[in-house]
Short mmCIF file of C-alpha atoms in Angstrom, two decimals:
data_model
loop_
_atom_site.label_atom_id
_atom_site.label_comp_id
_atom_site.label_asym_id
_atom_site.label_seq_id
_atom_site.Cartn_x
_atom_site.Cartn_y
_atom_site.Cartn_z
CA MET A 1 115.58 73.57 100.38
CA ILE A 2 113.57 70.41 101.18
CA ILE A 3 113.50 67.61 98.57
CA GLN A 4 110.44 65.51 98.64
CA LYS A 5 110.57 62.20 96.85
CA GLN A 6 107.25 60.64 95.78
CA ASN A 7 106.49 57.84 93.44
CA GLY A 8 110.11 57.84 92.45
CA GLN A 9 110.08 61.49 91.43
CA LYS A 10 111.78 64.29 93.07
CA ILE A 11 109.89 67.42 93.97
CA GLN A 12 111.90 70.44 94.93
CA VAL A 13 110.16 72.42 97.62
CA LYS A 14 111.93 75.46 99.12
CA TYR A 15 110.82 76.71 102.58
CA SER A 16 113.92 78.04 104.28
CA GLY A 17 113.96 81.70 105.13
CA ARG A 18 117.66 82.27 105.73
CA ASP A 19 119.28 80.16 102.97
CA SER A 20 120.01 81.48 99.44
CA PHE A 21 117.31 80.62 96.99
CA LYS A 22 116.24 81.45 93.52
CA MET A 23 114.06 84.43 92.67
CA ILE A 24 112.59 86.02 89.52
CA ALA A 25 112.12 89.71 89.17
CA LYS A 26 109.60 90.78 86.63
CA THR A 27 109.88 93.98 84.63
CA MET A 28 108.95 95.71 81.37
CA MET A 29 110.56 95.16 77.97
CA GLY A 30 113.74 97.15 77.66
CA LEU A 31 114.48 97.44 81.34
CA GLU A 32 116.01 94.04 82.01
CA GLU A 33 119.58 95.27 82.20
CA VAL A 34 118.74 98.21 84.31
CA LEU A 35 116.92 95.95 86.76
CA ALA A 36 119.84 93.54 86.84
CA GLU A 37 122.06 96.35 88.01
CA GLU A 38 119.59 97.28 90.66
CA LEU A 39 119.47 93.72 91.90
CA LYS A 40 123.31 93.65 92.04
CA GLY A 41 123.15 96.55 94.34
CA CYS A 42 120.75 94.53 96.52
CA GLY A 43 123.33 91.92 97.11
CA ALA A 44 121.82 89.46 94.51
CA GLU A 45 123.97 86.86 93.07
CA ASN A 46 123.99 84.59 89.92
CA ILE A 47 122.02 87.20 88.00
CA GLU A 48 120.64 86.12 84.64
CA ILE A 49 118.84 88.43 82.23
CA GLY A 50 115.73 87.02 80.56
CA ASN A 51 112.78 88.34 78.57
CA ARG A 52 111.04 90.94 80.93
CA ALA A 53 112.43 89.10 83.73
CA VAL A 54 115.77 88.79 85.70
CA THR A 55 116.58 85.60 87.56
CA PHE A 56 118.79 85.84 90.66
CA GLU A 57 119.67 84.32 94.05
CA GLY A 58 119.79 85.67 97.54
CA ASP A 59 118.34 85.24 101.02
CA MET A 60 115.25 86.88 102.55
CA ARG A 61 117.14 90.08 103.26
CA VAL A 62 117.78 90.46 99.50
CA LEU A 63 114.15 89.68 98.81
CA TYR A 64 113.13 92.50 101.21
CA ARG A 65 115.64 94.95 99.73
CA ALA A 66 114.73 94.18 96.16
CA ASN A 67 111.03 94.77 96.93
CA TYR A 68 111.72 98.02 98.75
CA THR A 69 114.34 99.60 96.61
CA CYS A 70 114.22 98.40 92.88
CA ARG A 71 112.69 101.07 90.78
CA THR A 72 112.31 98.94 87.65
CA ALA A 73 110.85 95.75 89.20
CA LEU A 74 107.12 94.96 88.85
CA ALA A 75 107.24 91.95 91.13
CA ILE A 76 109.66 89.72 92.99
CA LEU A 77 108.62 86.06 92.69
CA LYS A 78 110.01 83.06 94.69
CA PRO A 79 109.80 79.68 92.90
CA PHE A 80 109.05 77.00 95.51
CA ALA A 81 108.06 73.75 93.72
CA GLU A 82 109.06 72.26 90.37
CA PHE A 83 107.93 69.02 88.90
CA VAL A 84 106.72 67.13 85.75
CA ALA A 85 103.08 66.64 84.82
CA ASN A 86 102.01 64.95 81.61
CA ASN A 87 98.26 65.48 82.06
CA ASP A 88 95.63 67.09 84.27
CA GLU A 89 95.63 64.16 86.76
CA GLU A 90 99.32 64.28 87.31
CA LEU A 91 99.11 68.02 87.85
CA TYR A 92 96.51 67.69 90.51
CA ASN A 93 98.36 64.82 92.21
CA GLU A 94 101.61 66.64 92.34
CA VAL A 95 100.14 69.88 93.55
CA TYR A 96 98.23 67.91 96.17
CA LYS A 97 101.40 66.33 97.50
CA ILE A 98 102.97 69.71 98.43
CA LYS A 99 102.77 70.49 102.03
CA TRP A 100 100.72 73.69 101.57
CA GLU A 101 100.07 73.97 105.36
CA LYS A 102 103.70 74.85 105.71
CA ILE A 103 103.29 77.73 103.34
CA MET A 104 99.91 79.35 104.41
CA ASP A 105 97.25 78.83 106.99
CA VAL A 106 93.77 77.40 106.29
CA ASP A 107 92.06 80.83 107.11
CA CYS A 108 94.16 82.66 104.45
CA THR A 109 92.94 83.75 101.09
CA PHE A 110 94.77 83.09 97.87
CA MET A 111 94.64 83.32 94.14
CA ILE A 112 96.48 81.66 91.21
CA ASP A 113 97.85 83.35 88.06
CA SER A 114 98.51 80.79 85.28
CA THR A 115 100.59 80.75 82.17
CA THR A 116 100.84 77.69 79.94
CA SER A 117 102.53 76.83 76.68
CA GLY A 118 102.93 73.62 74.69
CA GLU A 119 100.57 70.93 73.49
CA ILE A 120 99.68 69.31 76.96
CA PHE A 121 98.16 72.16 78.88
CA THR A 122 96.50 74.37 76.34
CA HIS A 123 94.10 76.22 78.70
CA SER A 124 95.77 78.30 81.38
CA TYR A 125 92.46 78.83 83.29
CA TYR A 126 91.76 75.07 83.51
CA ALA A 127 95.27 74.41 84.70
CA ALA A 128 94.78 77.01 87.48
CA LEU A 129 91.48 75.47 88.37
CA LYS A 130 93.05 72.00 88.84
CA THR A 131 95.74 73.61 90.93
CA LYS A 132 93.16 75.33 93.08
CA ASP A 133 91.22 72.14 93.55
CA ALA A 134 94.36 70.28 94.72
CA ILE A 135 95.15 72.94 97.24
CA VAL A 136 91.72 73.23 98.74
CA ASP A 137 91.19 69.51 98.75
CA ARG A 138 94.41 68.88 100.80
CA PHE A 139 93.28 71.50 103.37
CA ARG A 140 89.84 70.13 103.56
CA ARG A 141 91.24 66.63 104.20
CA ASN A 142 93.63 67.66 106.89
CA PHE A 143 91.62 70.58 108.61
CA GLY A 144 88.05 70.03 107.65
CA LYS A 145 87.90 73.42 106.02
CA ARG A 146 89.55 75.18 103.16
CA PRO A 147 91.22 78.58 102.42
CA THR A 148 89.21 81.04 100.33
CA ILE A 149 89.84 82.36 96.81
CA ASP A 150 90.27 86.14 96.47
CA THR A 151 91.18 87.52 93.20
CA GLU A 152 91.32 91.19 94.48
CA THR A 153 93.38 91.30 97.64
CA PRO A 154 94.55 87.79 98.47
CA ASP A 155 96.88 86.98 101.30
CA TYR A 156 98.85 84.68 98.82
CA LYS A 157 99.30 85.11 95.14
CA PHE A 158 100.66 82.18 93.47
CA ASN A 159 101.97 81.93 89.86
CA LEU A 160 101.66 78.69 87.94
CA HIS A 161 103.93 78.37 85.04
CA ILE A 162 103.77 75.36 82.66
CA ARG A 163 105.92 74.86 79.63
CA ASP A 164 105.19 71.44 77.99
CA ASN A 165 105.28 69.09 80.92
CA GLN A 166 107.52 71.25 83.18
CA VAL A 167 105.61 72.84 86.04
CA THR A 168 106.86 75.54 88.25
CA LEU A 169 104.94 77.14 91.19
CA LEU A 170 105.92 80.55 92.43
CA ILE A 171 104.83 82.77 95.20
CA ASN A 172 104.59 86.48 94.60
CA SER A 173 106.38 88.27 97.46
CA SER A 174 105.27 91.77 96.35
CA GLY A 175 101.47 91.66 96.33
CA ASP A 176 100.25 94.54 94.31
CA SER A 177 102.42 95.52 91.44
CA LEU A 178 105.41 97.44 92.44
CA HIS A 179 104.55 100.21 90.01
CA LYS A 180 101.98 101.16 92.52
CA ARG A 181 104.30 103.42 94.51
CA GLY A 182 101.55 104.94 96.69
CA TYR A 183 102.28 108.59 96.04
CA ARG A 184 99.77 109.23 93.33
CA GLN A 185 96.89 111.27 94.79
CA ALA A 186 95.80 112.62 91.39
CA VAL A 187 96.35 111.59 87.88
CA GLY A 188 95.73 112.97 84.33
CA ILE A 189 94.21 111.17 81.33
CA ALA A 190 97.27 109.15 80.34
CA PRO A 191 99.71 108.85 83.21
CA ILE A 192 102.90 106.96 82.59
CA ASN A 193 103.58 103.80 84.54
CA GLU A 194 105.93 104.57 87.48
CA VAL A 195 108.29 101.64 86.64
CA LEU A 196 108.57 102.78 83.06
CA ALA A 197 109.20 106.31 84.12
CA ALA A 198 112.02 105.26 86.49
CA GLY A 199 113.40 102.94 83.83
CA MET A 200 113.45 105.68 81.18
CA ILE A 201 115.45 107.97 83.57
CA LYS A 202 117.78 105.04 84.53
CA LEU A 203 118.39 104.28 80.69
CA THR A 204 119.62 107.82 80.19
CA GLY A 205 122.46 107.15 82.62
CA TRP A 206 121.50 110.11 84.75
CA LYS A 207 123.77 110.40 87.88
CA CYS A 208 121.77 113.10 89.59
CA ASP A 209 124.61 115.47 88.64
CA THR A 210 122.67 117.70 86.22
CA ASN A 211 119.34 119.51 86.12
CA PHE A 212 116.24 117.53 85.13
CA TYR A 213 113.44 118.88 82.96
CA ASP A 214 110.15 117.49 81.68
CA PRO A 215 108.62 120.07 79.36
CA MET A 216 105.31 118.15 79.12
CA CYS A 217 105.07 116.72 82.70
CA GLY A 218 101.41 115.97 83.14
CA SER A 219 100.68 114.91 86.68
CA GLY A 220 104.38 114.72 87.39
CA THR A 221 105.44 111.05 87.47
CA LEU A 222 108.84 111.58 85.71
CA LEU A 223 109.50 114.48 88.07
CA ILE A 224 108.66 112.51 91.17
CA GLU A 225 110.77 109.52 90.13
CA ALA A 226 113.71 111.88 89.39
CA ALA A 227 113.34 113.63 92.70
CA MET A 228 113.28 110.34 94.55
CA MET A 229 116.45 109.26 92.87
CA ALA A 230 118.02 112.55 93.57
CA ASN A 231 117.16 112.21 97.32
CA ASN A 232 117.86 108.54 97.57
CA ILE A 233 114.24 107.71 98.52
CA PRO A 234 113.60 104.04 98.13
CA ALA A 235 111.12 103.14 95.35
CA GLN A 236 108.42 101.94 97.78
CA TYR A 237 108.84 104.50 100.62
CA TYR A 238 105.36 105.80 100.08
CA ARG A 239 103.78 102.31 99.66
CA GLY A 240 102.88 102.11 103.37
CA GLY A 241 104.72 98.80 103.91
CA LYS A 242 102.14 96.83 101.95
CA PHE A 243 103.95 93.72 100.80
CA ALA A 244 102.79 90.09 100.47
CA PHE A 245 105.91 88.68 102.07
CA LYS A 246 104.73 90.14 105.45
CA ARG A 247 101.95 87.57 105.52
CA TRP A 248 104.47 84.63 105.04
CA LYS A 249 105.12 82.20 107.78
CA GLU A 250 108.85 82.74 107.23
CA PHE A 251 108.56 86.57 107.50
CA ASN A 252 111.14 87.97 109.89
CA LEU A 253 109.94 91.37 111.24
CA GLY A 254 113.39 92.16 112.77
CA GLU A 255 115.22 91.54 109.54
CA TRP A 256 112.62 93.57 107.55
CA LYS A 257 113.01 96.53 109.90
CA SER A 258 116.78 96.30 109.70
CA VAL A 259 116.75 96.31 105.85
CA LYS A 260 114.25 99.23 105.76
CA GLU A 261 116.09 101.31 108.23
CA GLN A 262 119.46 100.81 106.44
CA GLU A 263 117.83 102.12 103.20
CA ASP A 264 115.87 104.91 104.88
CA ARG A 265 119.12 106.25 106.52
CA LYS A 266 120.29 106.97 102.97
CA ILE A 267 117.51 109.42 102.27
CA GLY A 268 118.93 112.96 101.65
CA ALA A 269 122.44 111.68 102.12
CA GLY A 270 123.44 112.69 98.61
CA ASP A 271 124.73 116.10 97.45
CA PHE A 272 122.13 116.87 94.81
CA ASP A 273 122.33 120.69 94.14
CA CYS A 274 120.76 120.82 90.71
CA GLU A 275 117.17 121.72 89.87
CA ILE A 276 114.23 119.65 88.76
CA TRP A 277 111.65 121.45 86.52
CA GLY A 278 108.31 120.47 85.17
CA ASN A 279 106.17 122.35 82.61
CA ASP A 280 102.73 121.69 81.16
CA ILE A 281 100.25 123.81 79.27
CA ASP A 282 97.28 122.37 81.29
CA ILE A 283 96.87 124.02 84.65
CA GLN A 284 94.60 121.33 85.92
CA VAL A 285 97.21 118.58 85.42
CA LEU A 286 99.76 120.78 87.05
CA GLU A 287 97.59 121.07 90.07
CA GLN A 288 97.47 117.31 90.09
CA ALA A 289 101.32 117.16 89.87
CA GLU A 290 101.53 119.69 92.76
CA LYS A 291 99.18 117.57 94.83
CA ASN A 292 101.35 114.44 94.30
CA LEU A 293 104.54 116.42 95.06
CA GLU A 294 103.02 117.80 98.26
CA TYR A 295 102.09 114.20 99.34
CA THR A 296 105.75 113.14 98.87
CA LYS A 297 107.02 116.36 100.60
CA LEU A 298 109.08 116.95 97.35
CA HIS A 299 107.15 120.02 96.38
CA LYS A 300 109.94 122.28 97.49
CA ASP A 301 112.54 120.36 95.38
CA VAL A 302 110.58 120.55 92.10
CA PHE A 303 109.65 123.74 90.21
CA LEU A 304 106.41 123.70 88.15
CA TYR A 305 105.72 126.01 85.37
CA GLN A 306 102.50 126.61 83.23
CA GLY A 307 102.61 127.38 79.55
CA SER A 308 103.36 125.97 76.11
CA PHE A 309 106.60 123.87 75.96
CA GLU A 310 107.98 126.00 73.18
CA ASP A 311 107.70 129.23 75.23
CA GLN A 312 109.52 127.77 78.31
CA ASP A 313 113.21 127.87 78.56
CA PRO A 314 115.06 124.95 80.15
CA PRO A 315 116.99 125.46 83.38
CA GLU A 316 120.43 127.05 82.99
CA GLY A 317 123.44 124.76 82.86
CA LYS A 318 123.68 121.12 81.99
CA THR A 319 120.18 119.70 81.82
CA LEU A 320 118.60 116.27 81.06
CA ILE A 321 115.26 116.48 79.37
CA VAL A 322 113.06 113.46 79.54
CA THR A 323 109.48 113.61 78.38
CA ASN A 324 106.45 111.59 77.37
CA PRO A 325 104.61 113.71 74.73
CA PRO A 326 101.14 112.65 73.53
CA TYR A 327 101.00 109.85 70.93
CA GLY A 328 97.56 110.61 69.79
CA GLU A 329 96.16 107.42 71.45
CA ARG A 330 94.46 108.67 74.68
CA ILE A 331 95.22 112.40 74.35
CA LYS A 332 93.91 113.63 71.05
CA ILE A 333 95.95 116.25 69.23
CA GLU A 334 94.53 117.93 66.20
CA ASP A 335 97.84 117.75 64.22
CA LEU A 336 100.26 115.46 65.89
CA ASN A 337 102.92 115.84 63.11
CA ALA A 338 102.82 119.57 63.61
CA MET A 339 103.31 119.18 67.36
CA TYR A 340 106.34 116.93 66.86
CA GLU A 341 107.76 119.34 64.41
CA LEU A 342 107.39 122.07 66.91
CA LEU A 343 109.14 119.85 69.46
CA GLY A 344 112.14 119.45 67.18
CA ASP A 345 112.23 123.25 66.47
CA THR A 346 112.13 123.91 70.14
CA PHE A 347 115.05 121.50 70.84
CA LYS A 348 117.21 123.15 68.20
CA LYS A 349 116.47 126.79 69.17
CA LYS A 350 116.18 126.72 72.91
CA TYR A 351 118.08 123.79 74.32
CA GLY A 352 121.53 123.88 72.91
CA GLU A 353 124.62 121.79 73.73
CA ASN A 354 124.07 121.86 77.52
CA CYS A 355 121.03 119.73 77.00
CA GLU A 356 120.41 116.08 76.33
CA VAL A 357 116.90 115.13 75.18
CA TRP A 358 115.05 111.87 75.53
CA LEU A 359 111.48 111.19 74.66
CA ILE A 360 109.29 108.19 74.30
CA THR A 361 106.64 107.73 71.47
CA SER A 362 104.59 105.08 69.73
CA ASP A 363 103.81 107.35 66.75
CA PHE A 364 106.62 106.44 64.33
CA GLU A 365 105.21 108.68 61.58
CA ALA A 366 105.03 111.80 63.76
CA MET A 367 108.50 110.99 65.14
CA LYS A 368 109.93 111.72 61.64
CA HIS A 369 108.72 115.17 61.89
CA ILE A 370 110.92 116.11 64.83
CA GLY A 371 113.63 116.80 62.20
CA LEU A 372 116.53 115.47 64.27
CA LYS A 373 118.45 112.28 64.03
CA PRO A 374 118.24 110.27 67.28
CA SER A 375 121.59 108.89 68.39
CA LYS A 376 119.73 106.05 70.29
CA LYS A 377 116.52 104.21 69.63
CA ILE A 378 115.51 101.76 72.42
CA PRO A 379 112.40 99.60 71.89
CA MET A 380 109.97 99.68 74.76
CA LEU A 381 106.35 99.07 75.61
CA ASN A 382 104.02 101.62 77.19
CA GLY A 383 101.09 99.44 78.10
CA GLN A 384 100.27 97.55 74.96
CA LEU A 385 101.89 100.28 72.72
CA ASP A 386 105.09 99.56 70.79
CA CYS A 387 107.27 102.47 71.49
CA ARG A 388 110.76 103.86 70.90
CA PHE A 389 112.86 105.74 73.59
CA LEU A 390 114.82 108.34 71.60
CA LYS A 391 117.94 110.13 72.45
CA PHE A 392 118.91 113.41 70.82
CA GLU A 393 122.30 114.99 71.46
CA LEU A 394 122.17 118.67 70.80
CA TYR A 395 125.04 120.69 69.36
CA GLU A 396 125.81 124.17 68.24
CA GLY A 397 126.87 125.58 64.88
CA SER A 398 128.27 123.18 62.28
CA LYS A 399 127.87 120.10 64.46
CA LYS A 400 124.14 120.81 64.49
CA ALA A 401 123.97 120.78 60.73
CA LYS A 402 126.30 117.68 60.47
CA TYR A 403 124.64 115.48 63.02
CA GLN A 404 121.02 116.58 63.55
CA GLU A 405 119.48 116.71 60.12
CA ALA A 406 116.93 113.92 59.76
CA GLU A 407 117.61 111.28 57.17
#
């Protein structure tokens, strides 16, 4: 860490690559605790759970490992400057003082995402514009030219966070959102976000010790995430090594290769001997699922079936069922309530005590028609939709009557 003192005010600027430093992992609502556990497994320390984010400390190896392996992270951010600004002029001046040439080269491209709250900075776009002006003005003064703005594929993606007069600048080490795993070659109408899919599976507590079944699998995201877990395949294995941290001046190729090789050696090292099944009524989306599975080379590990979910039996033996049925938002169902009632009837008649069922939905009215009482309701967001992730424990005989009748 380097402390710059200017005009009697300390500005913390962190450049060191090997020392431990603070990071922030962004995630989706409801997945914070799952992500915290993943980060712990990466060697992170001083972990604190926040709102859709987890703060932690570690060195560059931890940053590399978190980006490569965390299934429930959307981005890993590294704060590098903190200061106080009470107006636009102070914001410009403090940003200008930062030695940006130590962070990026003049021929690089960058962009700024801005979030502001409080009464001082009320327009996030304007705050981002002042920050951009300060950066390019410093480069222009020192080098006679300036870096270029690129909002699509920038070399550096900075986050400006202002709360009242407290300003934090962060650098995004991930680049594109980490939900973009790289394995999707084809998708249906309403594909589930990969991070949400992985988080749902993690929330069930699945230890890859039972069968896994998605009776409404669509293009196969839940199946692929489950198969990757079962085979110890890192979350970003199919990403093609596209991470923003590779463009950093402090990037260490040897350490990155060491981390990646350590994680890749774990692939296939488990003893998963259960089955992963997917079913869907739409043959076209099943073909998309098959294409995605073939790309990941997991097509031999996942069995796909075509037909109505009520006609398909689950795998024999203990089975975890996780599914994302239509909500009626993007996929229109003529009678959504009847479909959910059929779901509940199928759970009761076909799945039995060897099965544990989880489903996510935003239709709270249709949810009541399942006719089973969920033992867990976890609030989540699917895009902008307020959802509940529901757990149903299935029983036989008298237990079924006692515990499963809806209130």
